[in-house]
Coordinates of C-alpha atoms in Angstrom, one line a residue:
A204 CA -31.2 -30.1 -29.1
P205 CA -32.1 -27.0 -31.1
R206 CA -35.6 -27.0 -32.5
T207 CA -35.9 -27.4 -36.2
R208 CA -39.5 -26.2 -36.4
R209 CA -41.0 -23.1 -34.9
P210 CA -44.2 -24.0 -33.0
D211 CA -47.4 -22.5 -34.0
W212 CA -48.5 -20.8 -30.9
S213 CA -51.6 -19.2 -32.4
S214 CA -53.3 -22.5 -32.8
R215 CA -53.1 -23.5 -29.2
R216 CA -55.7 -22.5 -26.5
P217 CA -54.5 -21.0 -23.3
P218 CA -55.5 -23.0 -20.2
A219 CA -58.5 -22.0 -18.2
G220 CA -58.1 -18.8 -16.4
R221 CA -55.3 -17.6 -18.6
A222 CA -56.8 -15.7 -21.4
A223 CA -54.9 -14.1 -24.3
M224 CA -54.0 -10.5 -23.6
S225 CA -53.2 -7.7 -26.1
T226 CA -51.1 -4.7 -25.2
A227 CA -53.7 -2.5 -26.9
D228 CA -55.6 -2.9 -23.6
V229 CA -52.6 -1.9 -21.5
P230 CA -52.3 1.8 -20.6
T231 CA -49.2 3.3 -22.2
S232 CA -48.6 5.2 -19.0
G233 CA -48.2 1.9 -17.0
N234 CA -44.9 1.0 -15.6
L235 CA -44.2 -2.3 -17.3
H236 CA -41.4 -3.9 -15.5
E237 CA -38.9 -5.7 -17.7
A238 CA -37.5 -9.0 -16.4
P239 CA -35.6 -11.9 -17.9
L240 CA -37.4 -15.1 -18.8
G241 CA -37.8 -17.2 -15.7
A242 CA -37.9 -14.3 -13.3
P243 CA -41.0 -13.6 -11.2
R244 CA -43.7 -11.9 -13.2
R245 CA -44.3 -8.3 -12.1
Y246 CA -47.2 -5.9 -12.5
G247 CA -47.2 -2.4 -13.7
A248 CA -48.7 0.9 -12.4
V249 CA -48.9 -0.3 -8.8
A250 CA -48.4 2.3 -6.2
D251 CA -46.4 1.5 -3.1
G252 CA -45.7 4.9 -1.7
G253 CA -42.0 4.0 -1.6
G254 CA -40.8 3.0 -5.0
G255 CA -41.0 -0.7 -4.5
E256 CA -42.3 -3.4 -6.9
H257 CA -44.8 -6.2 -6.4
S258 CA -44.6 -9.8 -7.6
D259 CA -47.0 -12.7 -7.8
D260 CA -46.7 -13.1 -4.1
D261 CA -48.1 -9.7 -3.5
V262 CA -51.1 -9.9 -5.9
G263 CA -52.0 -13.6 -6.2
D264 CA -51.7 -16.5 -8.6
D265 CA -54.9 -15.6 -10.5
A266 CA -53.7 -12.1 -11.5
P267 CA -53.4 -11.6 -15.3
L268 CA -50.1 -10.8 -16.9
L269 CA -48.6 -7.3 -17.5
S270 CA -50.8 -4.4 -16.4
A271 CA -53.1 -6.2 -14.0
A272 CA -53.0 -3.2 -11.6
R273 CA -55.1 -1.1 -14.0
A274 CA -57.9 -3.5 -13.5
L275 CA -57.8 -2.9 -9.8
P276 CA -60.5 -0.6 -8.3
D277 CA -59.7 2.9 -7.3
P278 CA -59.5 3.5 -3.5
P279 CA -63.0 4.0 -2.1
L280 CA -64.0 7.3 -0.5
W281 CA -63.9 6.0 3.1
F282 CA -60.3 4.8 2.6
R283 CA -59.1 8.1 1.1
A284 CA -60.8 9.9 4.0
F285 CA -59.0 7.7 6.5
I286 CA -55.6 8.3 4.7
L287 CA -56.3 12.1 4.8
F288 CA -57.0 12.0 8.6
I289 CA -53.8 10.0 9.2
V290 CA -51.7 12.3 7.0
S291 CA -53.1 15.3 8.8
L292 CA -51.7 14.0 12.1
V293 CA -48.2 13.6 10.8
C294 CA -47.2 17.2 11.6
F295 CA -49.8 17.9 14.3
G296 CA -47.3 17.1 17.1
S297 CA -44.4 19.1 15.6
Y298 CA -46.6 22.2 15.2
F299 CA -47.7 21.8 18.8
A300 CA -44.1 21.3 20.1
L301 CA -42.7 24.2 18.0
D302 CA -44.6 26.8 20.0
S303 CA -45.0 24.9 23.2
V304 CA -42.1 26.9 24.7
Q305 CA -43.7 30.3 24.0
P306 CA -46.2 30.4 26.9
L307 CA -43.5 29.1 29.1
Q308 CA -41.0 32.0 28.6
P309 CA -41.7 33.7 31.9
T310 CA -41.4 30.3 33.7
F311 CA -38.1 29.6 32.0
A312 CA -36.8 33.0 33.2
S313 CA -37.8 32.4 36.8
Q314 CA -37.0 28.7 37.2
I315 CA -33.8 28.2 35.1
A316 CA -32.7 31.8 34.6
M317 CA -33.1 31.7 30.8
S318 CA -32.5 35.2 29.3
P319 CA -34.5 36.6 26.5
A320 CA -31.6 36.1 24.1
Q321 CA -31.3 32.4 25.1
F322 CA -35.0 32.0 24.6
Q323 CA -34.8 33.5 21.1
L324 CA -32.0 31.1 20.4
L325 CA -34.4 28.2 20.9
Y326 CA -36.2 29.4 17.8
S327 CA -33.1 30.3 15.9
V328 CA -31.6 26.8 16.2
Y329 CA -34.8 25.5 14.8
S330 CA -35.1 28.0 11.9
L331 CA -31.6 28.5 10.6
P332 CA -30.8 24.9 9.5
N333 CA -34.1 24.7 7.7
I334 CA -33.0 27.2 5.2
V335 CA -31.3 24.3 3.6
L336 CA -32.5 21.0 5.1
P337 CA -35.9 20.8 3.4
F338 CA -34.1 20.7 0.1
F339 CA -32.4 17.4 1.2
G340 CA -35.6 16.3 3.0
G341 CA -37.4 16.3 -0.3
L342 CA -34.6 14.2 -1.9
L343 CA -34.8 11.8 1.0
A344 CA -38.5 11.3 0.5
D345 CA -38.1 10.7 -3.2
R346 CA -35.2 8.3 -2.7
L347 CA -36.3 6.2 0.3
G348 CA -40.1 6.6 -0.3
L349 CA -42.7 8.3 1.7
R350 CA -43.2 5.5 4.2
V351 CA -39.6 5.0 5.3
S352 CA -38.7 8.7 5.2
S353 CA -41.7 9.8 7.2
M354 CA -41.0 7.3 10.0
L355 CA -37.3 8.3 10.2
L356 CA -38.1 12.0 10.3
A357 CA -41.0 11.6 12.8
A358 CA -38.6 9.5 15.1
L359 CA -36.0 12.3 14.9
V360 CA -38.7 14.9 15.8
T361 CA -39.9 12.8 18.8
F362 CA -36.4 12.3 20.1
G363 CA -35.6 16.0 19.9
A364 CA -38.9 16.9 21.7
A365 CA -38.1 14.3 24.4
L366 CA -34.6 15.8 24.8
V367 CA -36.1 19.2 25.4
A368 CA -38.6 17.8 28.0
I369 CA -36.0 15.8 29.9
A370 CA -33.5 18.6 30.3
P371 CA -35.1 20.5 33.2
M372 CA -36.0 17.3 35.1
R373 CA -34.8 17.7 38.7
F374 CA -33.5 14.1 39.1
L375 CA -30.7 15.0 36.5
G376 CA -29.5 17.8 38.7
L377 CA -28.1 19.8 35.8
P378 CA -27.1 23.4 36.3
N379 CA -29.1 26.1 34.5
L380 CA -26.6 26.6 31.7
A381 CA -26.4 22.8 31.0
V382 CA -30.2 22.7 31.0
F383 CA -30.3 25.3 28.3
G384 CA -27.6 23.5 26.3
V385 CA -29.5 20.2 26.3
M386 CA -32.8 22.1 25.4
A387 CA -31.0 23.8 22.5
A388 CA -29.6 20.5 21.3
G389 CA -33.0 19.0 21.4
R390 CA -34.5 21.9 19.5
T391 CA -31.8 21.5 16.9
L392 CA -32.6 17.8 16.3
F393 CA -36.3 18.6 16.5
G394 CA -36.0 21.3 13.8
A395 CA -33.8 19.0 11.6
G396 CA -36.7 16.7 11.2
A397 CA -39.7 18.9 11.6
E398 CA -39.5 20.9 8.3
S399 CA -38.5 17.9 6.3
L400 CA -41.4 16.0 7.8
N401 CA -43.7 18.8 6.7
V402 CA -42.3 18.4 3.1
T403 CA -43.0 14.7 3.4
Q404 CA -46.5 15.3 4.6
I405 CA -47.2 17.6 1.6
A406 CA -45.9 14.9 -0.7
M407 CA -48.1 12.3 0.9
T408 CA -51.1 14.5 0.3
T409 CA -50.2 15.0 -3.3
A410 CA -49.5 11.3 -3.9
W411 CA -53.0 10.4 -2.7
F412 CA -55.0 13.3 -4.0
R413 CA -53.2 14.4 -7.2
E414 CA -56.0 12.8 -9.3
G415 CA -59.5 14.0 -9.0
K416 CA -61.2 17.2 -7.7
S417 CA -60.0 17.1 -4.0
L418 CA -56.4 18.2 -4.0
A419 CA -57.0 21.8 -2.6
L420 CA -59.4 20.4 -0.1
A421 CA -56.9 17.9 1.1
F422 CA -54.2 20.5 1.4
A423 CA -56.5 22.8 3.3
F424 CA -57.6 20.1 5.8
V425 CA -54.0 19.1 6.5
L426 CA -53.0 22.7 7.0
S427 CA -56.0 23.2 9.3
M428 CA -55.0 20.3 11.5
S429 CA -51.4 21.5 11.8
R430 CA -52.6 25.0 12.7
L431 CA -54.8 23.4 15.3
G432 CA -51.8 22.0 17.0
D433 CA -50.1 25.4 17.0
L434 CA -53.3 27.1 18.4
L435 CA -53.6 24.5 21.2
A436 CA -50.1 25.1 22.3
L437 CA -50.3 28.9 22.3
S438 CA -53.8 29.2 23.8
F439 CA -54.3 26.2 26.1
L440 CA -51.0 24.5 27.1
A441 CA -50.4 26.7 30.1
N442 CA -53.9 26.2 31.4
I443 CA -53.8 22.4 30.8
T444 CA -50.4 22.2 32.7
T445 CA -51.8 24.3 35.6
A446 CA -54.8 22.0 35.8
L447 CA -52.7 18.9 35.9
T448 CA -49.9 20.0 38.2
G449 CA -51.5 22.8 40.2
D450 CA -48.6 25.2 39.6
L451 CA -47.1 26.1 36.2
K452 CA -43.8 27.2 37.8
T453 CA -43.0 23.8 39.3
G454 CA -44.9 21.7 36.8
Y455 CA -43.7 23.2 33.5
P456 CA -41.8 20.0 32.5
V457 CA -45.2 18.4 32.2
A458 CA -46.0 20.9 29.4
L459 CA -42.8 19.8 27.6
W460 CA -43.7 16.1 28.0
I461 CA -47.1 16.8 26.5
A462 CA -45.5 18.2 23.5
A463 CA -43.2 15.2 23.2
A464 CA -46.1 12.8 23.6
L465 CA -48.0 14.5 20.7
C466 CA -44.8 14.2 18.6
F467 CA -44.9 10.4 19.4
L468 CA -48.5 10.4 18.3
S469 CA -47.3 11.8 14.9
F470 CA -44.7 9.0 14.7
V471 CA -47.5 6.5 15.3
A472 CA -49.4 8.2 12.5
T473 CA -46.5 7.6 10.1
V474 CA -46.5 3.9 11.0
V475 CA -50.2 3.6 10.4
Y476 CA -49.7 5.4 7.1
A477 CA -47.0 3.0 6.0
V478 CA -49.3 0.0 6.8
A479 CA -52.3 1.5 5.1
D480 CA -50.3 2.6 2.1
R481 CA -48.9 -0.9 1.7
F482 CA -52.3 -2.4 2.1
A483 CA -53.7 -0.1 -0.6
A484 CA -50.8 -0.9 -3.0
K485 CA -52.0 -4.5 -3.2
R486 CA -55.7 -3.8 -3.5
Y487 CA -56.2 -0.5 -5.2
F488 CA -54.9 1.2 -8.3
R489 CA -52.6 4.1 -7.8
E490 CA -50.1 5.1 -10.5
V491 CA -46.8 6.3 -8.9
P492 CA -43.9 7.2 -11.1
K493 CA -40.5 5.7 -10.4
P494 CA -37.9 8.3 -9.6
D495 CA -34.7 8.7 -11.6
K496 CA -31.5 7.0 -10.4
F497 CA -29.7 9.0 -7.8
G498 CA -26.8 11.0 -9.2
L499 CA -25.9 14.5 -10.5
K500 CA -29.2 14.6 -12.4
T501 CA -31.0 14.4 -9.1
F502 CA -29.6 17.8 -8.0
T503 CA -29.7 19.5 -11.4
A504 CA -33.3 18.6 -12.0
V505 CA -34.3 21.7 -10.1
F506 CA -33.1 23.8 -13.1
T507 CA -35.6 22.0 -15.3
F508 CA -38.6 23.2 -13.3
E509 CA -40.6 25.6 -15.4
L510 CA -41.3 29.3 -14.8
R511 CA -44.7 28.7 -13.2
F512 CA -43.0 26.8 -10.3
W513 CA -40.6 29.6 -9.6
L514 CA -43.4 32.2 -9.7
T515 CA -45.5 30.1 -7.4
S516 CA -42.6 29.7 -5.0
A517 CA -41.9 33.5 -5.0
L518 CA -45.6 34.2 -4.5
V519 CA -45.7 31.9 -1.5
L520 CA -42.6 33.6 0.0
T521 CA -44.0 37.1 -0.5
Y522 CA -47.4 36.3 0.8
Y523 CA -46.1 34.5 3.9
S524 CA -43.8 37.4 4.5
G525 CA -46.8 39.6 5.0
V526 CA -48.5 37.1 7.4
F527 CA -46.1 35.3 9.7
P528 CA -43.9 38.4 10.8
F529 CA -47.2 40.3 11.1
I530 CA -48.6 37.6 13.5
G531 CA -45.4 37.6 15.5
M532 CA -45.6 41.4 16.2
L533 CA -49.4 41.8 16.4
A534 CA -50.0 41.2 20.1
G535 CA -47.3 43.7 21.2
W536 CA -48.4 46.1 18.5
L537 CA -52.1 46.0 19.7
H538 CA -50.9 46.6 23.3
D539 CA -48.7 49.5 22.4
K540 CA -51.0 51.3 20.0
Y541 CA -54.5 50.5 21.4
G542 CA -53.7 49.8 25.0
Y543 CA -55.2 46.3 25.1
D544 CA -54.1 44.1 27.9
A545 CA -52.0 41.0 27.1
E546 CA -54.9 38.5 27.2
T547 CA -57.1 40.6 24.9
A548 CA -54.3 41.3 22.5
G549 CA -53.4 37.6 22.4
L550 CA -57.0 36.6 21.7
M551 CA -57.3 39.1 18.8
S552 CA -54.0 38.1 17.2
G553 CA -55.1 34.4 17.5
T554 CA -58.2 35.0 15.4
I555 CA -55.9 34.9 12.3
V556 CA -54.9 31.3 12.9
L557 CA -58.4 30.3 14.3
S558 CA -60.2 31.7 11.2
S559 CA -57.8 30.1 8.8
M560 CA -58.2 26.8 10.6
I561 CA -62.0 26.9 10.3
L562 CA -62.3 28.4 6.8
S563 CA -59.5 26.7 4.9
P564 CA -61.2 23.3 4.2
F565 CA -64.3 25.1 2.8
L566 CA -62.3 27.5 0.7
G567 CA -60.1 24.7 -0.4
K568 CA -63.1 22.7 -1.7
A569 CA -64.2 25.9 -3.5
V570 CA -60.8 26.1 -5.2
D571 CA -61.2 22.5 -6.3
L572 CA -64.6 23.2 -7.8
V573 CA -63.8 26.5 -9.7
G574 CA -60.0 26.2 -10.4
R575 CA -58.7 29.6 -11.3
R576 CA -55.9 29.3 -8.8
P577 CA -53.9 32.4 -9.9
L578 CA -57.1 34.5 -9.7
V579 CA -57.8 33.2 -6.2
A580 CA -54.2 34.2 -5.2
I581 CA -54.8 37.6 -6.7
A582 CA -58.1 37.9 -4.8
G583 CA -56.3 37.0 -1.6
S584 CA -53.8 39.8 -2.2
F585 CA -56.5 42.3 -2.8
V586 CA -57.9 41.3 0.7
I587 CA -54.7 41.4 2.7
L588 CA -53.3 44.6 1.2
P589 CA -56.0 47.0 2.2
A590 CA -56.2 45.3 5.6
H591 CA -52.5 46.2 6.3
L592 CA -53.1 49.6 4.9
V593 CA -56.0 50.3 7.3
L594 CA -54.0 49.1 10.3
A595 CA -51.2 51.4 9.3
M596 CA -53.3 54.5 8.7
T597 CA -55.9 54.3 11.4
G598 CA -55.8 54.2 15.2
P599 CA -55.9 56.4 18.3
D600 CA -53.0 58.5 17.0
S601 CA -54.6 59.0 13.5
E602 CA -57.5 61.0 12.2
W603 CA -59.6 57.9 11.5
T604 CA -60.1 55.0 13.9
V605 CA -61.3 51.5 13.0
W606 CA -61.8 48.6 15.3
P607 CA -58.7 46.6 14.6
L608 CA -60.4 43.2 14.7
W609 CA -62.0 43.9 11.3
P610 CA -58.8 44.2 9.3
I611 CA -57.3 41.4 11.4
A612 CA -60.2 39.2 10.4
A613 CA -59.6 40.2 6.7
V614 CA -56.0 39.0 7.1
G615 CA -57.3 35.7 8.5
L616 CA -59.7 35.3 5.5
S617 CA -56.9 35.9 3.1
F618 CA -54.7 33.4 5.0
S619 CA -57.4 30.8 4.5
L620 CA -57.7 31.4 0.8
V621 CA -54.3 31.9 -0.7
P622 CA -52.4 28.8 0.7
S623 CA -55.3 26.6 -0.5
A624 CA -54.8 27.9 -4.0
L625 CA -51.0 28.1 -4.2
W626 CA -49.7 24.8 -2.7
P627 CA -51.8 22.7 -5.1
C628 CA -50.3 24.5 -8.1
V629 CA -47.0 22.7 -7.7
P630 CA -48.2 19.2 -8.7
L631 CA -49.8 20.7 -11.8
V632 CA -46.5 22.1 -13.2
V633 CA -43.8 19.7 -11.8
P634 CA -43.3 16.1 -12.9
A635 CA -44.7 13.6 -10.4
K636 CA -41.3 11.9 -9.9
Y637 CA -40.0 15.2 -8.4
N638 CA -43.0 15.5 -6.0
A639 CA -41.3 15.7 -2.6
F640 CA -38.2 17.3 -4.1
S641 CA -40.1 20.3 -5.5
F642 CA -41.9 20.9 -2.2
G643 CA -38.6 20.7 -0.5
V644 CA -37.1 23.4 -2.8
M645 CA -40.2 25.5 -2.3
T646 CA -40.0 25.2 1.5
A647 CA -36.3 26.0 1.6
I648 CA -37.0 29.2 -0.4
Q649 CA -39.8 30.1 2.0
N650 CA -37.7 29.6 5.1
G651 CA -34.7 31.5 3.8
G652 CA -36.9 34.4 2.7
L653 CA -38.8 34.5 6.0
A654 CA -35.5 34.6 8.0
A655 CA -34.5 37.7 6.0
V656 CA -37.9 39.4 6.3
N657 CA -38.0 38.8 10.1
Y658 CA -34.6 40.5 10.4
I659 CA -35.8 43.4 8.2
V660 CA -39.0 43.9 10.3
G661 CA -37.0 43.8 13.5
E662 CA -34.7 46.5 12.2
I663 CA -37.6 48.6 11.1
R664 CA -39.3 48.4 14.5
S665 CA -36.1 49.3 16.3
H666 CA -36.3 52.9 14.9
P667 CA -38.7 55.7 15.8
N668 CA -42.2 55.2 14.5
G669 CA -41.2 51.6 13.7
D670 CA -44.5 49.9 14.1
R671 CA -46.3 52.1 11.6
N672 CA -43.3 51.7 9.1
A673 CA -43.4 48.0 9.6
M674 CA -47.1 48.0 8.5
Y675 CA -46.2 50.0 5.4
F676 CA -43.5 47.4 4.7
F677 CA -46.2 44.7 4.8
V678 CA -48.2 46.8 2.4
A679 CA -45.2 46.9 0.0
V680 CA -44.8 43.1 0.3
D681 CA -48.5 42.6 -0.4
A682 CA -48.2 44.8 -3.5
L683 CA -45.2 42.7 -4.7
G684 CA -47.3 39.5 -4.1
L685 CA -50.1 41.0 -6.2
L686 CA -47.7 41.7 -9.0
L687 CA -46.4 38.2 -8.9
G688 CA -49.9 36.8 -8.9
I689 CA -50.7 38.8 -12.1
M690 CA -47.5 37.5 -13.7
L691 CA -48.4 33.9 -12.8
L692 CA -51.9 34.4 -14.3
V693 CA -50.4 35.7 -17.6
V694 CA -47.7 33.0 -17.8
D695 CA -50.2 30.3 -17.1
W696 CA -52.6 31.6 -19.7
R697 CA -49.9 31.6 -22.3
R698 CA -48.9 28.1 -21.4
G699 CA -52.3 26.4 -21.6
G700 CA -54.0 27.4 -18.4
A701 CA -53.2 24.3 -16.3
L702 CA -53.4 26.2 -13.1
A703 CA -56.8 27.6 -14.0
S704 CA -58.3 24.2 -14.9
V705 CA -60.6 22.1 -12.9
K706 CA -59.0 18.6 -12.4
E707 CA -61.4 15.8 -13.3
A708 CA -61.2 12.4 -11.8
E709 CA -59.6 9.9 -14.2
P710 CA -61.9 7.2 -15.6
A711 CA -61.0 3.6 -15.1
A712 CA -59.9 3.2 -18.7
Q713 CA -58.9 6.0 -21.2
A714 CA -58.8 6.1 -24.9
P715 CA -55.2 6.2 -26.2
D716 CA -53.9 9.7 -26.7
A717 CA -53.2 10.3 -30.4
T718 CA -50.4 12.7 -29.5
Q719 CA -48.5 10.0 -27.6
T720 CA -46.4 7.3 -29.1
K721 CA -48.5 4.2 -29.5
A722 CA -47.3 1.1 -27.6
P723 CA -46.2 -1.9 -29.7
Q724 CA -49.1 -4.2 -30.6
Y725 CA -48.4 -7.8 -29.8
T726 CA -50.3 -10.7 -28.3
I727 CA -49.1 -13.0 -25.5
N728 CA -50.6 -16.5 -25.3
V729 CA -49.7 -18.3 -22.1
N730 CA -49.6 -22.1 -22.3
D731 CA -48.5 -24.0 -19.3
E732 CA -48.2 -27.3 -21.2
T733 CA -44.8 -26.5 -22.7
D734 CA -41.7 -24.5 -21.8
D735 CA -41.3 -23.1 -25.3
V736 CA -40.9 -19.3 -25.5
P737 CA -44.1 -17.6 -26.8
V738 CA -44.0 -15.7 -30.1
F739 CA -44.5 -11.9 -30.0
Q740 CA -46.5 -10.7 -33.0

């Protein structure tokens, strides 16, 4: 029967262990899940790495109502370091496998009659689809969550690398053309997952290190581990294969299986990340925003990104345009201009990756401490521009001669500094719910631009005096990057200087921001002695 008198809830005591709770103590940024009466109680501001929610079964019967997650402790340092190490392995295998075919090019030519054009196609089928795919890879990571999407993409990468490795196996008895076709198909599948997995790895790093003064250090460490995989493939894979098989010409499939095995290691890392992230979601506080519902707004959100994001993306493109094509032509350029043998030229060109791998974590920590990210990017441009200019204007055929290792080392120093400053800029200017999507857009822009720049550099080098003119092209690209860095500095200064700030770690509880809308003030008293609905005051 309907009640004739409204019960006086304020006069009743809650049972032991169920204290009254006011929403004045609840952070307004928490994600308070709304549910009908009788539904399982849910808790706000809990991170799950994949957009899920947690009920009483996840947290426990003694958990207080509403924003219990804010009372959870922050992840300890040892756990964050463990997560960083696992995340750094996510793309280690794909970076190794990408260039694992490069030291095998002469072997491919002699054993399966692979022409130079066919060998170049193994890189083209990797690169061309990734002008677009990272865009959708970022959407996938935001929709499915970082746990699920990383495992799916790592599985695709592993399958593609295994397909490349199994193609030349003798028990299959495939003709040379069929071997190349299977390898090209494997490289296509490998590339379809590798760049999107890279986007997901960046999103993982941001999700765990967005708060506090360690984002640039985390980015730099992850990049260093990925470059370590690349360096090992280029410098040591042939020697390792020879040591294992005795002859590279007959044992080269072993090199391809090593690459596939390391890709599987990266897949295992994504599984470990999923388990660790789920463990952390139940025990530690991490606030992860819930993405918008999938629809047209998901795709049009890119037009809402502010000017600083587009300037940062353009700066990444122009800077990498002066580094990656330069590394690609450096060994041959040193051989032609200075007469170095292939081994010496390879070692000198490898110093760029080696120095960036060693210096990036230290310089990343310095960026975390001082901020000033646009200024750091400008400083890096001031280092790489004169290095390219010196390489273009000096040498045996010029009036002045400088040992080329010095300007090459300067390029390596700049390559350690600028990425550590630019990539952490994105989370500071893009809403957190578009974390992976924004990095996917940025990576797609980078890949598309690099494809065009590689073509331009190739055309320049095909003409007389092409190597020197290519160096002058890099100088022009560096100057454009310097201009974009100055523009980013000015725009950031006019919009509050978020990119120049030093991010402080959030305290456990914060005073309410007067500029934000204050949450409704009401009190909930929980009484298990009756089923009456509590009164909200």
